[in-house]
Short mmCIF file of C-alpha atoms in Angstrom, two decimals:
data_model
loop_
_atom_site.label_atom_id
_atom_site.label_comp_id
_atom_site.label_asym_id
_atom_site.label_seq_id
_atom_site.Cartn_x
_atom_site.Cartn_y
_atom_site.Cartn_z
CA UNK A 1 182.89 103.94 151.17
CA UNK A 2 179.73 106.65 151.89
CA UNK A 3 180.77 107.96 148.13
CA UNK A 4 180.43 104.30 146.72
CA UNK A 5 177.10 103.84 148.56
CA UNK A 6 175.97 106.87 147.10
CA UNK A 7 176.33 105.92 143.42
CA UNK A 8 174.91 101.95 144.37
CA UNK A 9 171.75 104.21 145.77
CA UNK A 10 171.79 106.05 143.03
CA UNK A 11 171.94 103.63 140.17
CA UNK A 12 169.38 101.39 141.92
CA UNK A 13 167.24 104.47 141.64
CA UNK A 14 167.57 105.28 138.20
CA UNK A 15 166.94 101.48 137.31
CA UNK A 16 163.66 101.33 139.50
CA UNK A 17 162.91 104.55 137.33
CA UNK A 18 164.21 103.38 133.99
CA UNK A 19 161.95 100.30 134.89
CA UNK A 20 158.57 102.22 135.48
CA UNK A 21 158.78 103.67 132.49
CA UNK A 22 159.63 101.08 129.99
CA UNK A 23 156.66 99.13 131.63
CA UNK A 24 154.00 101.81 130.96
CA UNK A 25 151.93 101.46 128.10
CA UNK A 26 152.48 103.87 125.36
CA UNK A 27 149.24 106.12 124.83
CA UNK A 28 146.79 104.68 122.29
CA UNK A 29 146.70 106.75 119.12
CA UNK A 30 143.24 106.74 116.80
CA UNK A 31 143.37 107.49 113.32
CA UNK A 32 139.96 107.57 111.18
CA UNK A 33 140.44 108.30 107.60
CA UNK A 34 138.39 111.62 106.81
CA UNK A 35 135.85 111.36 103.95
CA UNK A 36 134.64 107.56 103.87
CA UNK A 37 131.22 106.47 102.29
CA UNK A 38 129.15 104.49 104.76
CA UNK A 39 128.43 101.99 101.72
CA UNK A 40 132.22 100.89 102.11
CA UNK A 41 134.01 99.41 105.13
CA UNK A 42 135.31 102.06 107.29
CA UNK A 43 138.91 102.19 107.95
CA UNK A 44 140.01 102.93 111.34
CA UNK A 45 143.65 102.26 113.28
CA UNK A 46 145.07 101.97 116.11
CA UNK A 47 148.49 102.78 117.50
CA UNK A 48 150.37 100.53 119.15
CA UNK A 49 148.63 97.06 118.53
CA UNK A 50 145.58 96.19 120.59
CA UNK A 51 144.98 92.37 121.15
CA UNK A 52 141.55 91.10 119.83
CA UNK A 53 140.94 89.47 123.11
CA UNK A 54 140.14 93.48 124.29
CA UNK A 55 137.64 93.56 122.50
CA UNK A 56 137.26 97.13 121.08
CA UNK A 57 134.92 98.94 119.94
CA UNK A 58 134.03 102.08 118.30
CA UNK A 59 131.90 105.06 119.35
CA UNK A 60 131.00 107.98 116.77
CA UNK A 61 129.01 111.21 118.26
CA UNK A 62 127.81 113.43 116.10
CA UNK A 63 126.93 117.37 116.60
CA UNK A 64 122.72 117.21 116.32
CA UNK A 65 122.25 121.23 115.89
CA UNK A 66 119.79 120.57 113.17
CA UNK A 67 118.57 116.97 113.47
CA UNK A 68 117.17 114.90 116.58
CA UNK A 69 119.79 112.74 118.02
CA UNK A 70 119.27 109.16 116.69
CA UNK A 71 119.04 106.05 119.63
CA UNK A 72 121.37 104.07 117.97
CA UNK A 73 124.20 106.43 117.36
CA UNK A 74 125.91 105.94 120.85
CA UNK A 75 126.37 102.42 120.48
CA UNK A 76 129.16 101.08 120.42
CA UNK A 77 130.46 99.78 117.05
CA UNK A 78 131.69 96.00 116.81
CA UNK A 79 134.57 95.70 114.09
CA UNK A 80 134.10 92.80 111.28
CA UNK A 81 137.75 92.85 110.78
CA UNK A 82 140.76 93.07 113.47
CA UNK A 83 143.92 92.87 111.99
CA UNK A 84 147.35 93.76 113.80
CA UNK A 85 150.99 95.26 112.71
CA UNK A 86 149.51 96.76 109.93
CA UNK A 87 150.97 99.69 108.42
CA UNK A 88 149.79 102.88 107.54
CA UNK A 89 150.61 106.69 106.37
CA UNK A 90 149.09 109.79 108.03
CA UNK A 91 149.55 113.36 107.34
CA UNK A 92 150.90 115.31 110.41
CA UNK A 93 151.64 118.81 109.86
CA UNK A 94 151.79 118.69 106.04
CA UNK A 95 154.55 115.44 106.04
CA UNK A 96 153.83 112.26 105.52
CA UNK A 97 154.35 109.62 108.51
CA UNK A 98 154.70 105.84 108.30
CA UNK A 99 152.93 104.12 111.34
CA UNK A 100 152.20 100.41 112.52
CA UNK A 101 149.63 99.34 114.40
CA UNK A 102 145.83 97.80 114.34
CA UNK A 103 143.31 98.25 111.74
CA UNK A 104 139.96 97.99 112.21
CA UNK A 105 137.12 97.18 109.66
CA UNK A 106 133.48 98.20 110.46
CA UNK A 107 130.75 98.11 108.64
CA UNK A 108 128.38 101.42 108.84
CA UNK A 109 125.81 100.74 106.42
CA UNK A 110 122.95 100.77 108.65
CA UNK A 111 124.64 103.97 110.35
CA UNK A 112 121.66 107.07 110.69
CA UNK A 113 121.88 109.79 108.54
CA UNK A 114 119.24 111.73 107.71
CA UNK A 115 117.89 111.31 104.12
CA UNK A 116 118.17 115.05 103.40
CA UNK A 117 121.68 115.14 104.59
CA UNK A 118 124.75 113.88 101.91
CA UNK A 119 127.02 113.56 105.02
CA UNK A 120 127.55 114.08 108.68
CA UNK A 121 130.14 115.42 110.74
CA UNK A 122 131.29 112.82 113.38
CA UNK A 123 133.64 112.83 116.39
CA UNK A 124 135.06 109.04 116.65
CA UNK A 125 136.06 107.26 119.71
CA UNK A 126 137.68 103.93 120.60
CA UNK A 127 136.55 101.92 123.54
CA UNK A 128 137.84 98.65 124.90
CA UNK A 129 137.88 95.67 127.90
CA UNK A 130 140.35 96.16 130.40
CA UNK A 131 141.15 92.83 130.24
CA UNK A 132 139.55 89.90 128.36
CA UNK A 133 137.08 88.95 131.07
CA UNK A 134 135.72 92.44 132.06
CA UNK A 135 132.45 93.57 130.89
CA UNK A 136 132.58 97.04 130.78
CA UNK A 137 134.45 99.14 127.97
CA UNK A 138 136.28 102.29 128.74
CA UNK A 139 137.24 105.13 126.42
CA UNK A 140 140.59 104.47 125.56
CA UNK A 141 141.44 107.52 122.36
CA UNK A 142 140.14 109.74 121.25
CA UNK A 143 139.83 111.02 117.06
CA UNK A 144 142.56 114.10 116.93
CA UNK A 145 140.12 116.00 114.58
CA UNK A 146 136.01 114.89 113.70
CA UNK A 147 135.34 113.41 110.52
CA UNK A 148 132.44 113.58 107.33
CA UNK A 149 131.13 109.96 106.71
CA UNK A 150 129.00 110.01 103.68
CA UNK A 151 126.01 109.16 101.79
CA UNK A 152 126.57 108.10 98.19
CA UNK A 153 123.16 108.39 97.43
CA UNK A 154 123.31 111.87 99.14
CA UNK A 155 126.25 113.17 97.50
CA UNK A 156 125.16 112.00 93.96
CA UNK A 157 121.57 113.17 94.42
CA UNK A 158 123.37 117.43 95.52
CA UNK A 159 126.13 116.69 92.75
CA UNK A 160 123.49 116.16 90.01
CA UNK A 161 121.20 118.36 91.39
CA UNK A 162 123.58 121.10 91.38
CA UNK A 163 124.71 120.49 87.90
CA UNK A 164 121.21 119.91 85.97
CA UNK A 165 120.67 123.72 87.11
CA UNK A 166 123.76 125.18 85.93
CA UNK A 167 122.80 123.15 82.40
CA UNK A 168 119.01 124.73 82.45
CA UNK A 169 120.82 128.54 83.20
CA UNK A 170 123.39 127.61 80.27
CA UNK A 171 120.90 126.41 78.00
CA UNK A 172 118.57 129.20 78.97
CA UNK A 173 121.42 131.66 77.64
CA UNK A 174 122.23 129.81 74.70
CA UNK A 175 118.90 129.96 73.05
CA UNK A 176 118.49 133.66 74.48
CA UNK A 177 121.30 134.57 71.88
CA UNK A 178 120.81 131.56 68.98
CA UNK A 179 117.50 130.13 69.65
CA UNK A 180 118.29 126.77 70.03
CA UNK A 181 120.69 125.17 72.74
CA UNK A 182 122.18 122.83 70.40
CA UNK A 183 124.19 125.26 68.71
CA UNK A 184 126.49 124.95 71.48
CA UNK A 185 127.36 121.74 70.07
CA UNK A 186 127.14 122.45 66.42
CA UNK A 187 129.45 123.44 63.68
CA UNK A 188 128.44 126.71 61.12
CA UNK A 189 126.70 124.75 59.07
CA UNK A 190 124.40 123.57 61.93
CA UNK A 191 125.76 120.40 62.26
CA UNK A 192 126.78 118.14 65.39
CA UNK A 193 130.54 119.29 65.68
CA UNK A 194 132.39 115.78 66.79
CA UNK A 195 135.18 117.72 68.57
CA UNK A 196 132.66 120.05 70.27
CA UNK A 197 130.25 118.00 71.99
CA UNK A 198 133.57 115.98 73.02
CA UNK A 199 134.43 118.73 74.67
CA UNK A 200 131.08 119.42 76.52
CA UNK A 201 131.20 115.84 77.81
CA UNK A 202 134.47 115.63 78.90
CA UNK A 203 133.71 119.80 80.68
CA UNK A 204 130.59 117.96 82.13
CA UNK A 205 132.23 114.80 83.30
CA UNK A 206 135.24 115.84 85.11
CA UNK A 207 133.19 119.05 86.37
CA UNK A 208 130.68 116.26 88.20
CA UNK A 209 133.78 114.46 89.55
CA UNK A 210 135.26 117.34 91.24
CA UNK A 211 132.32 119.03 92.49
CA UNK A 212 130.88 115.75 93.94
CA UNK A 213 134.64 115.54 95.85
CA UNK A 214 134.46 119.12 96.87
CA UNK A 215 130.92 118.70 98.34
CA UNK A 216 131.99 115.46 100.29
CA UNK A 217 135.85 115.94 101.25
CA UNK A 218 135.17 119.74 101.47
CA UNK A 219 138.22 120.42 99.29
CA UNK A 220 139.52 120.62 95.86
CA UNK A 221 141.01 117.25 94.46
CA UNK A 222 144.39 116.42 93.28
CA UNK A 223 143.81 116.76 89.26
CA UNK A 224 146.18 113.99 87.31
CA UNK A 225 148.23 115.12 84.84
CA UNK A 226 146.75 112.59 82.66
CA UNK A 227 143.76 114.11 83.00
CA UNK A 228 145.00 117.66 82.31
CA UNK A 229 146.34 116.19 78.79
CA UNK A 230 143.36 114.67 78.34
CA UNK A 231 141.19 118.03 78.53
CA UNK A 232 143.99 119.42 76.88
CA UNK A 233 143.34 117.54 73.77
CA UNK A 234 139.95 117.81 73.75
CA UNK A 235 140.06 121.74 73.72
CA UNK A 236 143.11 121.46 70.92
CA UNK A 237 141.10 119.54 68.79
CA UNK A 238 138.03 121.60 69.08
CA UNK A 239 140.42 124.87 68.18
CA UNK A 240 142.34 123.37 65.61
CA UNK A 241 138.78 121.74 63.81
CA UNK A 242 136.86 125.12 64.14
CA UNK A 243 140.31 127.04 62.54
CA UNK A 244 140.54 124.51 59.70
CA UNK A 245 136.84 124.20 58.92
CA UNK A 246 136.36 128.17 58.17
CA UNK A 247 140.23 128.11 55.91
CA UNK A 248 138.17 124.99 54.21
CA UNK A 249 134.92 127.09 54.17
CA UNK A 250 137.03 130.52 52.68
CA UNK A 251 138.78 128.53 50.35
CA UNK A 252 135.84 127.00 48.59
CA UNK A 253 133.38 129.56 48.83
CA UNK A 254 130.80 127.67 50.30
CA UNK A 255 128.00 129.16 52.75
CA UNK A 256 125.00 128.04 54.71
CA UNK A 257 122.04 127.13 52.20
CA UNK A 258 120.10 130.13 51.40
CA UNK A 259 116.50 130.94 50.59
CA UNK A 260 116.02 133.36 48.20
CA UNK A 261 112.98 136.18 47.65
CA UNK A 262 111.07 136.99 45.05
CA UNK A 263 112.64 139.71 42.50
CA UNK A 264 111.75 143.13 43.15
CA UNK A 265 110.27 144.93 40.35
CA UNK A 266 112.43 148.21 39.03
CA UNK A 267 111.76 151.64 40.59
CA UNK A 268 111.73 154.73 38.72
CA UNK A 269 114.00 157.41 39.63
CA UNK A 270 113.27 161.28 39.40
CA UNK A 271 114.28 161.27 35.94
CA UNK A 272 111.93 158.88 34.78
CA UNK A 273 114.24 156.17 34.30
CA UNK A 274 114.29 152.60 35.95
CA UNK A 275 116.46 152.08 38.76
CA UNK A 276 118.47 148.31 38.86
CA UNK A 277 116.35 145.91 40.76
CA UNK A 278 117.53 145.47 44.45
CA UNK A 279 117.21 141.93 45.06
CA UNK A 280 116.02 141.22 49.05
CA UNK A 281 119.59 139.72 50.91
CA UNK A 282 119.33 135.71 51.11
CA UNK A 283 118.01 134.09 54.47
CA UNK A 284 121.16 131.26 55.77
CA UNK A 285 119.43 128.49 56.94
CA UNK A 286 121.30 126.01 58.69
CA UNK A 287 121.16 122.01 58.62
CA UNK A 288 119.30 120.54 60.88
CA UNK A 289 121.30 118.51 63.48
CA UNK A 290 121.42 115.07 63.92
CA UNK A 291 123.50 111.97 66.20
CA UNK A 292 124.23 111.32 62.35
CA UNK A 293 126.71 114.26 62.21
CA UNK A 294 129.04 112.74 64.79
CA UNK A 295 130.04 110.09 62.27
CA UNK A 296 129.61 111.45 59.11
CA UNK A 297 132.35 113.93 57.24
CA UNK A 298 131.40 117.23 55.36
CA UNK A 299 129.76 114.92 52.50
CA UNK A 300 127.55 113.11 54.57
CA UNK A 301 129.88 109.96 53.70
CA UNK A 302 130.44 107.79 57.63
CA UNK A 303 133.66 108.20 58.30
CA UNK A 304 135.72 105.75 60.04
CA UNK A 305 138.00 108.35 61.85
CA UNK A 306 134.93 110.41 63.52
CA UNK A 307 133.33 106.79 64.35
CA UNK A 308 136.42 105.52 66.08
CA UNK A 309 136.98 108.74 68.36
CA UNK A 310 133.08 108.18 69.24
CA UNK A 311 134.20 105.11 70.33
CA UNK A 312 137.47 105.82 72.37
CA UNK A 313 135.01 109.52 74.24
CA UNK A 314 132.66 106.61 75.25
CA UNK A 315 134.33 104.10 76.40
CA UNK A 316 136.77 106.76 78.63
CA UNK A 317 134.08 108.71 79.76
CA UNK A 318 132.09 105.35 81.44
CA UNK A 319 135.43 104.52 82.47
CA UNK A 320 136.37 107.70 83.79
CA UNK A 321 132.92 108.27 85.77
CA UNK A 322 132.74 104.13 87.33
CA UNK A 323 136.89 104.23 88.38
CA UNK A 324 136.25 107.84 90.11
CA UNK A 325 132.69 107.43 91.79
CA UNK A 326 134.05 103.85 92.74
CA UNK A 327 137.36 105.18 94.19
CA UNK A 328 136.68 108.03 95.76
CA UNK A 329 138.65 109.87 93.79
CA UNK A 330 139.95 111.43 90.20
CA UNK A 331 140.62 108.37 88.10
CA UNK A 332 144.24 108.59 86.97
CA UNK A 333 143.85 108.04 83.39
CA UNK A 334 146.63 105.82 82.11
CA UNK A 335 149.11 107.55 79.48
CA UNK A 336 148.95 104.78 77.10
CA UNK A 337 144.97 105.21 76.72
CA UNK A 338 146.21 109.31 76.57
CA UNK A 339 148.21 108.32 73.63
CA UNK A 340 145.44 106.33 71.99
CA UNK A 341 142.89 108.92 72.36
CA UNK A 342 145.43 111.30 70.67
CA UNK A 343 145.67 109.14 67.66
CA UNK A 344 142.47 109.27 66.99
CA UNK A 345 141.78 112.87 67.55
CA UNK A 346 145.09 113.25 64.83
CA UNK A 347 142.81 110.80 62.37
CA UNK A 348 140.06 113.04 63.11
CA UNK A 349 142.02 116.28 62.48
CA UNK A 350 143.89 114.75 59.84
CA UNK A 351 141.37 115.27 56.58
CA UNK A 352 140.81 118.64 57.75
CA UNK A 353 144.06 119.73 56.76
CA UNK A 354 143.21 118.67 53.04
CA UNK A 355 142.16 121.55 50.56
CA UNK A 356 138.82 120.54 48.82
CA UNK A 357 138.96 121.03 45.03
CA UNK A 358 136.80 123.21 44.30
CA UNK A 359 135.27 122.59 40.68
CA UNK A 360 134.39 125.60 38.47
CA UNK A 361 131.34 125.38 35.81
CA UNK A 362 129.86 127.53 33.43
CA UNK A 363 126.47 127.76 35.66
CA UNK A 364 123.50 130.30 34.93
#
């Protein structure tokens, strides 16, 4: 009987126990995406659900070693958005985890940062009514790590900044060894090269993209393979062009347009006798370059293959630059627009591969 007691007492026990627990409230998790602009609605959520009726609100405190703390950056932040069992994925110690809960909309244009700042290092918090007729809100979570919020303006303003003097120090080299800059972009003859100053946009674009993602995310982006094939082709065409061009050039015996010099009058030797003139080497000149170049072929005729891959380097490079400044991110370029650019770079490439005839006359 004292033995049966004994389990009753103790089962009672563990189901007052069992009990206490099951009623607690799980802790509240906060999870604030790291990187957002303050010109888009912030993302933040909550784990488990909170009711609306709570009320919460948001709190972000930021470090202030080099600026004055602002008045209105302790106040607490009311969301425009409130939307429960939504789900998410979060990266906890390199894995990816699936979690449900509240998310939370706020909008954060008006947020201070200083103008001479592209971003600001933030610790969030999340606040909320202990029940739905309180009036005070207490700290409920806590952010797990701080986050950047951005400036576009900011970020665009250091990204081109940046970039506009690495193009005056290449520019500065380039006409340090050729005189002109634009020989970067120009064939042997001195004309625009098509395949080269594709090249130098597409460098320029994606080199933008990635530094303006470094500078805000403070790390290097994921690169799409589409993209890699992209840049791929670019630099394929450019090697394949400049190989054909000088076989074409060899083959023909063509060179850059030459100004002679006057002929030198014969010298006489020790002997007494004349020497052979010495004619004074030609001068190559080059063409002069023009936006004509990048749709006309060798014979000044337009060419419908150059003008179409002007067309498709446009339109993907406006593309490219909206989806990724936009997005946040490297624009994934579709395959199928891969494959069209790729036809037209093989159109491009194509006449290359064609011997010229080269016509022999009885000239003086």
């Amino acid at each position: 009987m004292q033995t049966i007691r004994r389990l009753l007492f103790l089962t009672g026990g563990l189901l007052l126990l069992s009990g206490s627990v099951f009623a607690s409230d799980p802790p509240t998790q906060l999870h604030m995406p790291d990187g957002q602009l303050s010109s888009h609605p912030i993302r933040v959520y909550v784990t488990p659900d909170i009711p609306e009726s709570l009320d919460p609100r948001l709190r972000l405190t930021g470090s202030n070693e080099v600026t004055k703390k602002h008045t209105t950056e302790d106040e607490l932040i009311k969301p425009f958005v409130h939307a429960t069992n939504q789900n998410w994925v979060e990266i906890v110690a390199g894995q990816k985890v699936t979690r449900t809960g509240t998310l939370l909309l706020f909008d954060l244009r008006n947020y201070p940062i200083h103008p001479l700042k592209a971003m600001i290092r933030l610790t969030p918090a999340l606040y909320r009514k202990g029940s739905k007729n309180d009036t005070i809100w207490n700290p409920v979570a806590v952010g797990s790590k701080d986050i950047y919020l951005g400036k576009s303006t900011g970020v665009i303003a250091y990204t081109l900044a940046l970039v506009a003097l690495l193009l005056i120090f290449i520019i500065l080299i380039s006409r340090a060894v050729k005189g002109k800059a634009v020989f970067l972009i120009c064939g042997s003859d001195g004309k625009l090269s098509l395949s080269r100053t594709q090249m130098a946009l597409w460098t320029l674009a994606i080199g933008v993209v990635i530094f303006g993602y470094g500078l805000f995310h403070r790390e290097v982006p994921e690169i799409p393979d589409s993209l890699v094939a992209l840049m791929g082709l670019s630099l394929a065409t450019t090697g394949i062009s400049y190989r054909q061009v000088s076989k074409m050039t060899d083959a023909s015996g063509t060179q850059p347009k030459t100004t002679g010099s006057a002929p030198t009058t014969p010298q006489a030797d020790a002997s007494g006798g004349a020497t052979p003139a010495q004619p004074t080497p030609p001068v190559a000149t080059h063409a002069r370059a023009r936006l004509g170049d990048l749709v006309a072929d060798h014979l000044g005729e337009i060419s419908i293959a150059k003008a179409q891959m002007v067309f498709w380097t446009g339109l993907m490079l406006v593309l490219f630059l909206t989806k990724s400044t936009i997005d946040g991110v490297l624009w994934e370029v579709p395959w199928q627009m891969v494959t069209l650019m790729g036809m037209s770079q093989a159109g491009y490439l194509g006449p290359k591969f064609i011997k010229p005839k080269v016509s022999v006359s009885n000239g003086t």
